[in-house]
């Protein structure tokens, strides 16, 4: 009975969630975020060379994270944690992405 209640609660959370139908998206580091970081760095007592180096490292991390890191809604994350088979199915879908199109072209 607990599983039914948990699943119903997840569905309700999902429907009310601001992420609804957008469960996963790349993390975005906006120009405002970078400008805010630069302003924070100016208030620190680090030498200018260290500030510049940290700024370069963090800008690089922000740029690469947009291609590597996803943020996801809490319901989607919990479902993946609770169901390894679901995670495996998604992994297989991603690994085979576009192969169906290639097979159709090959058969033609």
Coordinates of N, CA and C in Angstrom, one line a residue, residues 71-108:
X71 N 20.8 19.5 -14.3 CA 20.0 19.6 -13.1 C 18.7 18.9 -13.4
X72 N 18.1 18.3 -12.4 CA 16.9 17.5 -12.6 C 15.9 17.8 -11.5
X73 N 14.7 17.5 -11.8 CA 13.7 17.7 -10.8 C 13.8 16.6 -9.7
X74 N 13.3 16.9 -8.5 CA 13.5 16.0 -7.4 C 12.7 14.7 -7.6
X75 N 11.5 14.7 -8.2 CA 10.8 13.5 -8.5 C 11.5 12.6 -9.5
X76 N 12.0 13.2 -10.5 CA 12.8 12.4 -11.5 C 14.0 11.8 -10.9
X77 N 14.7 12.5 -10.1 CA 15.9 12.0 -9.5 C 15.6 10.9 -8.5
X78 N 14.5 11.0 -7.7 CA 14.1 10.0 -6.8 C 13.7 8.7 -7.5
X79 N 13.0 8.9 -8.7 CA 12.6 7.7 -9.4 C 13.7 7.0 -10.0
X80 N 14.8 7.7 -10.4 CA 16.0 7.0 -10.9 C 16.7 6.3 -9.8
X81 N 16.7 6.9 -8.6 CA 17.4 6.2 -7.5 C 16.6 5.0 -7.0
X82 N 15.3 5.1 -7.1 CA 14.5 4.0 -6.6 C 14.4 2.8 -7.6
X83 N 14.6 3.1 -8.9 CA 14.4 2.1 -9.9 C 15.6 2.0 -10.8
X84 N 16.6 1.2 -10.5 CA 17.8 1.0 -11.3 C 17.5 0.6 -12.8
X85 N 16.3 -0.2 -12.9 CA 16.0 -0.6 -14.2 C 15.6 0.6 -15.1
X86 N 14.9 1.5 -14.5 CA 14.5 2.8 -15.3 C 15.8 3.5 -15.7
X87 N 16.8 3.6 -14.9 CA 18.0 4.3 -15.2 C 18.7 3.5 -16.3
X88 N 18.7 2.2 -16.3 CA 19.3 1.3 -17.3 C 18.6 1.5 -18.7
X89 N 17.3 1.6 -18.7 CA 16.5 1.8 -19.9 C 16.9 3.2 -20.5
X90 N 16.9 4.2 -19.7 CA 17.3 5.5 -20.2 C 18.7 5.5 -20.8
X91 N 19.6 4.8 -20.1 CA 21.0 4.7 -20.5 C 21.1 4.0 -21.9
X92 N 20.3 2.9 -22.1 CA 20.3 2.2 -23.3 C 19.7 3.1 -24.4
X93 N 18.6 3.8 -24.1 CA 18.1 4.7 -25.1 C 19.1 5.7 -25.6
X94 N 19.8 6.3 -24.6 CA 20.8 7.3 -25.0 C 22.0 6.7 -25.8
X95 N 22.4 5.5 -25.5 CA 23.5 4.8 -26.2 C 23.0 4.4 -27.6
X96 N 21.8 4.2 -27.8 CA 21.3 3.8 -29.1 C 20.6 4.9 -29.9
X97 N 20.7 6.1 -29.4 CA 20.1 7.3 -30.0 C 20.5 7.4 -31.5
X98 N 19.5 7.4 -32.3 CA 19.8 7.6 -33.8 C 20.0 6.4 -34.5
X99 N 20.3 5.3 -33.9 CA 20.6 4.0 -34.6 C 19.4 3.5 -35.3
X100 N 18.2 3.7 -34.8 CA 17.0 3.3 -35.5 C 16.9 4.0 -36.9
X101 N 17.2 5.3 -36.9 CA 17.2 6.0 -38.2 C 18.3 5.4 -39.2
X102 N 19.4 5.1 -38.6 CA 20.5 4.5 -39.5 C 20.0 3.1 -40.0
X103 N 19.3 2.3 -39.2 CA 18.8 1.0 -39.7 C 17.8 1.2 -40.8
X104 N 16.9 2.2 -40.7 CA 15.9 2.4 -41.7 C 16.6 2.8 -43.0
X105 N 17.6 3.7 -42.9 CA 18.3 4.1 -44.1 C 19.1 2.9 -44.7
X106 N 19.7 2.1 -43.9 CA 20.4 0.9 -44.4 C 19.5 -0.1 -45.1
X107 N 18.2 -0.2 -44.6 CA 17.3 -1.2 -45.2 C 16.7 -0.7 -46.5
X108 N 16.8 0.6 -46.7 CA 16.2 1.2 -48.0 C 17.0 0.9 -49.2

